[in-house]
Amino acid sequence: MNFELQLDSTDDFAIYRNGILESAHQVKANIGKSLSCYIKALEKSSAIEFDRTENILRYFHVSVKLRDEDTVNFKGESGQYVQFYSYGDKKYCGLGEIEALTKEIIEEICVKYKYNTSQELLHHNYCLLSEKISTQALEIHRMVQDEGIKANQAAYENRITAQSLHDDIFNRNPYKDTEYYAVDLKANLINFIETKLEEDLTNMSTENRDKIWRLHEHILTTDATKLVVLCQLMKPSDRFSTIQRNDIRNYLNVIKLINIEPILEQVPHYLDAENRFYLPTALSFDDHQDCRADIQEEMESNTDLLKLLFEYNNLIAYKLDKSFVIKNKYTHTDELSCQNVKDPIDSNITKPFCLSILNIEKAKEQLNDN
């Protein structure tokens, strides 16, 4: 229990024990199925620099299966060897397999310490540990960018101790943790995006893969509680409860079909020439009248969604026969859903409301996406 996890970034890490580097790890996800795609990164792993002295363990992690002859130990120009990390009897771990693998390890720890667990607790601990690592990586980047601290120093001085990981597993009760559902949401969102990337690896263009991967990195480094906004806006025709795989698929398809890069600040969005927000969504309707009815019904009973739509009022649907606009006036109050407030609505202060739902063709036109 005396090791420490050092995060150089969200995809590179090292293990220290008693202050000494024990193993250095580099992760390359969804790059390609040929060894030539990894040569530059392997040479970097084999280099002798900083704490990576001669003969320390150097591991290389990939997410796709390579030829057996390509995953033998790699000898770099430095003379040092890099090993392809083994996950049981194979030399790769798909992005969609990480969650199950991590939960197996958590369960082994619980069994070792005779700690009763359940699938809910395993999932809770997986989400919390994932969020802890993401948050720490983000903090290291912040220190480098905002405080001018050198990257190596920030990573070296802000390692995660094994004891803190152990304590998180045994000392946090999900039923008393107010952040649990936000963390759970983030873990599911990340998992679905990774699965989609893996499913489409061979069919997706390099440009689209890189675009979706940057979205993945944005979500990975965004505070979990802020992602609730994204998920409410992803499909505003339904009451948000949890992420559905098909919704993620539709959402990512909108981003792929629009050539312009989304602006990855807060909720991913686009801006037109007049700096108006346009948000990709998972809305999918054959008939715009059905879409209109579902969104209006949801806005009537969901004040949180209504407040968001006042700010983000141009939504791009994945599938829609034709674009349309919802115009109305609403009392902008937390009590909007209460009938005793809705009845005398004419005497209350109301706010004009205009919501545009655009199909992809119309959105590309307004964004000048030729």
PDB file of C-alpha atoms in Angstrom, residues 103-225:
ATOM      1  CA  LYS A 103     -14.370  -3.451 -11.260  1.00  0.00           C
ATOM      2  CA  GLU A 104     -12.755  -6.904 -11.100  1.00  0.00           C
ATOM      3  CA  ILE A 105      -9.719  -5.392  -9.385  1.00  0.00           C
ATOM      4  CA  ILE A 106     -11.889  -3.411  -6.950  1.00  0.00           C
ATOM      5  CA  GLU A 107     -13.800  -6.583  -6.133  1.00  0.00           C
ATOM      6  CA  GLU A 108     -10.540  -8.478  -5.508  1.00  0.00           C
ATOM      7  CA  ILE A 109      -9.480  -5.762  -3.052  1.00  0.00           C
ATOM      8  CA  CYS A 110     -12.836  -5.955  -1.283  1.00  0.00           C
ATOM      9  CA  VAL A 111     -12.598  -9.745  -1.001  1.00  0.00           C
ATOM     10  CA  LYS A 112      -9.043  -9.486   0.322  1.00  0.00           C
ATOM     11  CA  TYR A 113     -10.146  -7.162   3.123  1.00  0.00           C
ATOM     12  CA  LYS A 114     -13.396  -9.093   3.721  1.00  0.00           C
ATOM     13  CA  TYR A 115     -15.512  -6.099   2.756  1.00  0.00           C
ATOM     14  CA  ASN A 116     -19.047  -6.927   1.639  1.00  0.00           C
ATOM     15  CA  THR A 117     -19.889  -5.407  -1.708  1.00  0.00           C
ATOM     16  CA  SER A 118     -22.554  -5.388  -4.403  1.00  0.00           C
ATOM     17  CA  GLN A 119     -22.781  -4.444  -8.066  1.00  0.00           C
ATOM     18  CA  GLU A 120     -24.049  -1.004  -7.028  1.00  0.00           C
ATOM     19  CA  LEU A 121     -21.094  -0.441  -4.718  1.00  0.00           C
ATOM     20  CA  LEU A 122     -18.644  -1.707  -7.323  1.00  0.00           C
ATOM     21  CA  HIS A 123     -20.082   0.690  -9.883  1.00  0.00           C
ATOM     22  CA  HIS A 124     -20.015   3.529  -7.354  1.00  0.00           C
ATOM     23  CA  ASN A 125     -16.346   2.925  -6.555  1.00  0.00           C
ATOM     24  CA  TYR A 126     -15.437   2.619 -10.225  1.00  0.00           C
ATOM     25  CA  CYS A 127     -17.083   5.978 -10.951  1.00  0.00           C
ATOM     26  CA  LEU A 128     -15.419   7.687  -7.993  1.00  0.00           C
ATOM     27  CA  LEU A 129     -11.946   6.377  -8.809  1.00  0.00           C
ATOM     28  CA  SER A 130     -12.311   7.379 -12.458  1.00  0.00           C
ATOM     29  CA  GLU A 131     -13.416  10.854 -11.440  1.00  0.00           C
ATOM     30  CA  LYS A 132     -10.568  11.175  -8.923  1.00  0.00           C
ATOM     31  CA  ILE A 133      -7.981  10.433 -11.607  1.00  0.00           C
ATOM     32  CA  SER A 134      -9.615  12.749 -14.163  1.00  0.00           C
ATOM     33  CA  THR A 135      -9.865  15.568 -11.625  1.00  0.00           C
ATOM     34  CA  GLN A 136      -6.242  15.207 -10.588  1.00  0.00           C
ATOM     35  CA  ALA A 137      -5.068  15.229 -14.213  1.00  0.00           C
ATOM     36  CA  LEU A 138      -7.102  18.371 -14.825  1.00  0.00           C
ATOM     37  CA  GLU A 139      -5.605  20.050 -11.759  1.00  0.00           C
ATOM     38  CA  ILE A 140      -2.083  19.270 -12.983  1.00  0.00           C
ATOM     39  CA  HIS A 141      -2.878  20.873 -16.346  1.00  0.00           C
ATOM     40  CA  ARG A 142      -4.327  23.907 -14.570  1.00  0.00           C
ATOM     41  CA  MET A 143      -1.160  24.355 -12.510  1.00  0.00           C
ATOM     42  CA  VAL A 144       0.940  24.229 -15.667  1.00  0.00           C
ATOM     43  CA  GLN A 145      -1.229  26.668 -17.597  1.00  0.00           C
ATOM     44  CA  ASP A 146      -2.291  29.114 -14.865  1.00  0.00           C
ATOM     45  CA  GLU A 147       0.613  29.018 -12.418  1.00  0.00           C
ATOM     46  CA  GLY A 148       3.473  28.443 -14.836  1.00  0.00           C
ATOM     47  CA  ILE A 149       4.689  25.349 -13.024  1.00  0.00           C
ATOM     48  CA  LYS A 150       6.723  22.995 -15.195  1.00  0.00           C
ATOM     49  CA  ALA A 151       4.740  19.953 -16.311  1.00  0.00           C
ATOM     50  CA  ASN A 152       7.182  17.441 -14.830  1.00  0.00           C
ATOM     51  CA  GLN A 153       7.241  19.240 -11.498  1.00  0.00           C
ATOM     52  CA  ALA A 154       3.439  19.494 -11.319  1.00  0.00           C
ATOM     53  CA  ALA A 155       3.058  15.791 -12.065  1.00  0.00           C
ATOM     54  CA  TYR A 156       5.866  14.778  -9.688  1.00  0.00           C
ATOM     55  CA  GLU A 157       4.559  16.777  -6.733  1.00  0.00           C
ATOM     56  CA  ASN A 158       0.908  15.857  -7.096  1.00  0.00           C
ATOM     57  CA  ARG A 159       0.829  12.091  -7.103  1.00  0.00           C
ATOM     58  CA  ILE A 160      -2.153  10.068  -5.892  1.00  0.00           C
ATOM     59  CA  THR A 161      -1.317   7.772  -2.983  1.00  0.00           C
ATOM     60  CA  ALA A 162      -2.449   4.175  -2.834  1.00  0.00           C
ATOM     61  CA  GLN A 163      -3.834   4.890   0.631  1.00  0.00           C
ATOM     62  CA  SER A 164      -6.206   7.540  -0.728  1.00  0.00           C
ATOM     63  CA  LEU A 165      -7.464   5.099  -3.377  1.00  0.00           C
ATOM     64  CA  HIS A 166      -7.938   2.475  -0.673  1.00  0.00           C
ATOM     65  CA  ASP A 167      -9.830   4.927   1.524  1.00  0.00           C
ATOM     66  CA  ASP A 168     -12.148   5.908  -1.313  1.00  0.00           C
ATOM     67  CA  ILE A 169     -13.150   2.278  -1.779  1.00  0.00           C
ATOM     68  CA  PHE A 170     -13.930   1.601   1.872  1.00  0.00           C
ATOM     69  CA  ASN A 171     -14.951   4.913   3.395  1.00  0.00           C
ATOM     70  CA  ARG A 172     -17.425   6.500   0.968  1.00  0.00           C
ATOM     71  CA  ASN A 173     -21.096   5.591   1.120  1.00  0.00           C
ATOM     72  CA  PRO A 174     -22.906   6.117  -2.194  1.00  0.00           C
ATOM     73  CA  TYR A 175     -26.241   6.560  -0.475  1.00  0.00           C
ATOM     74  CA  LYS A 176     -24.876   9.597   1.373  1.00  0.00           C
ATOM     75  CA  ASP A 177     -22.763  10.978  -1.458  1.00  0.00           C
ATOM     76  CA  THR A 178     -24.618  13.839  -3.148  1.00  0.00           C
ATOM     77  CA  GLU A 179     -22.168  13.799  -6.067  1.00  0.00           C
ATOM     78  CA  TYR A 180     -22.711  10.135  -6.833  1.00  0.00           C
ATOM     79  CA  TYR A 181     -25.284  10.509  -9.593  1.00  0.00           C
ATOM     80  CA  ALA A 182     -23.286  13.192 -11.403  1.00  0.00           C
ATOM     81  CA  VAL A 183     -20.162  11.023 -11.252  1.00  0.00           C
ATOM     82  CA  ASP A 184     -22.160   8.018 -12.412  1.00  0.00           C
ATOM     83  CA  LEU A 185     -23.504  10.052 -15.314  1.00  0.00           C
ATOM     84  CA  LYS A 186     -20.032  11.128 -16.388  1.00  0.00           C
ATOM     85  CA  ALA A 187     -18.696   7.568 -16.253  1.00  0.00           C
ATOM     86  CA  ASN A 188     -21.562   6.311 -18.420  1.00  0.00           C
ATOM     87  CA  LEU A 189     -21.147   9.138 -20.921  1.00  0.00           C
ATOM     88  CA  ILE A 190     -17.411   8.495 -21.267  1.00  0.00           C
ATOM     89  CA  ASN A 191     -17.978   4.751 -21.580  1.00  0.00           C
ATOM     90  CA  PHE A 192     -20.534   5.147 -24.363  1.00  0.00           C
ATOM     91  CA  ILE A 193     -18.330   7.534 -26.340  1.00  0.00           C
ATOM     92  CA  GLU A 194     -15.360   5.177 -26.014  1.00  0.00           C
ATOM     93  CA  THR A 195     -17.521   2.267 -27.149  1.00  0.00           C
ATOM     94  CA  LYS A 196     -18.732   4.243 -30.154  1.00  0.00           C
ATOM     95  CA  LEU A 197     -15.165   5.156 -31.083  1.00  0.00           C
ATOM     96  CA  GLU A 198     -14.138   1.539 -30.835  1.00  0.00           C
ATOM     97  CA  GLU A 199     -17.098   0.291 -32.870  1.00  0.00           C
ATOM     98  CA  ASP A 200     -16.410   2.748 -35.693  1.00  0.00           C
ATOM     99  CA  LEU A 201     -12.603   2.624 -35.677  1.00  0.00           C
ATOM    100  CA  THR A 202     -12.300   1.142 -39.166  1.00  0.00           C
ATOM    101  CA  ASN A 203     -15.229   3.052 -40.703  1.00  0.00           C
ATOM    102  CA  MET A 204     -14.597   6.528 -39.294  1.00  0.00           C
ATOM    103  CA  SER A 205     -12.396   9.026 -41.090  1.00  0.00           C
ATOM    104  CA  THR A 206      -9.300  10.278 -39.293  1.00  0.00           C
ATOM    105  CA  GLU A 207     -10.818  13.768 -39.109  1.00  0.00           C
ATOM    106  CA  ASN A 208     -14.022  12.541 -37.485  1.00  0.00           C
ATOM    107  CA  ARG A 209     -12.200  10.209 -35.128  1.00  0.00           C
ATOM    108  CA  ASP A 210      -9.966  13.046 -33.947  1.00  0.00           C
ATOM    109  CA  LYS A 211     -12.967  15.339 -33.583  1.00  0.00           C
ATOM    110  CA  ILE A 212     -14.851  12.831 -31.416  1.00  0.00           C
ATOM    111  CA  TRP A 213     -11.698  12.076 -29.434  1.00  0.00           C
ATOM    112  CA  ARG A 214     -11.300  15.771 -28.599  1.00  0.00           C
ATOM    113  CA  LEU A 215     -14.919  15.791 -27.419  1.00  0.00           C
ATOM    114  CA  HIS A 216     -14.092  12.741 -25.278  1.00  0.00           C
ATOM    115  CA  GLU A 217     -11.131  14.562 -23.735  1.00  0.00           C
ATOM    116  CA  HIS A 218     -13.298  17.639 -23.042  1.00  0.00           C
ATOM    117  CA  ILE A 219     -15.912  15.566 -21.229  1.00  0.00           C
ATOM    118  CA  LEU A 220     -13.233  13.608 -19.386  1.00  0.00           C
ATOM    119  CA  THR A 221     -11.769  16.818 -17.935  1.00  0.00           C
ATOM    120  CA  THR A 222     -15.091  18.530 -17.209  1.00  0.00           C
ATOM    121  CA  ASP A 223     -16.449  18.520 -13.669  1.00  0.00           C
ATOM    122  CA  ALA A 224     -19.076  15.800 -13.407  1.00  0.00           C
ATOM    123  CA  THR A 225     -21.766  18.071 -11.978  1.00  0.00           C
TER     124      THR A 225
END
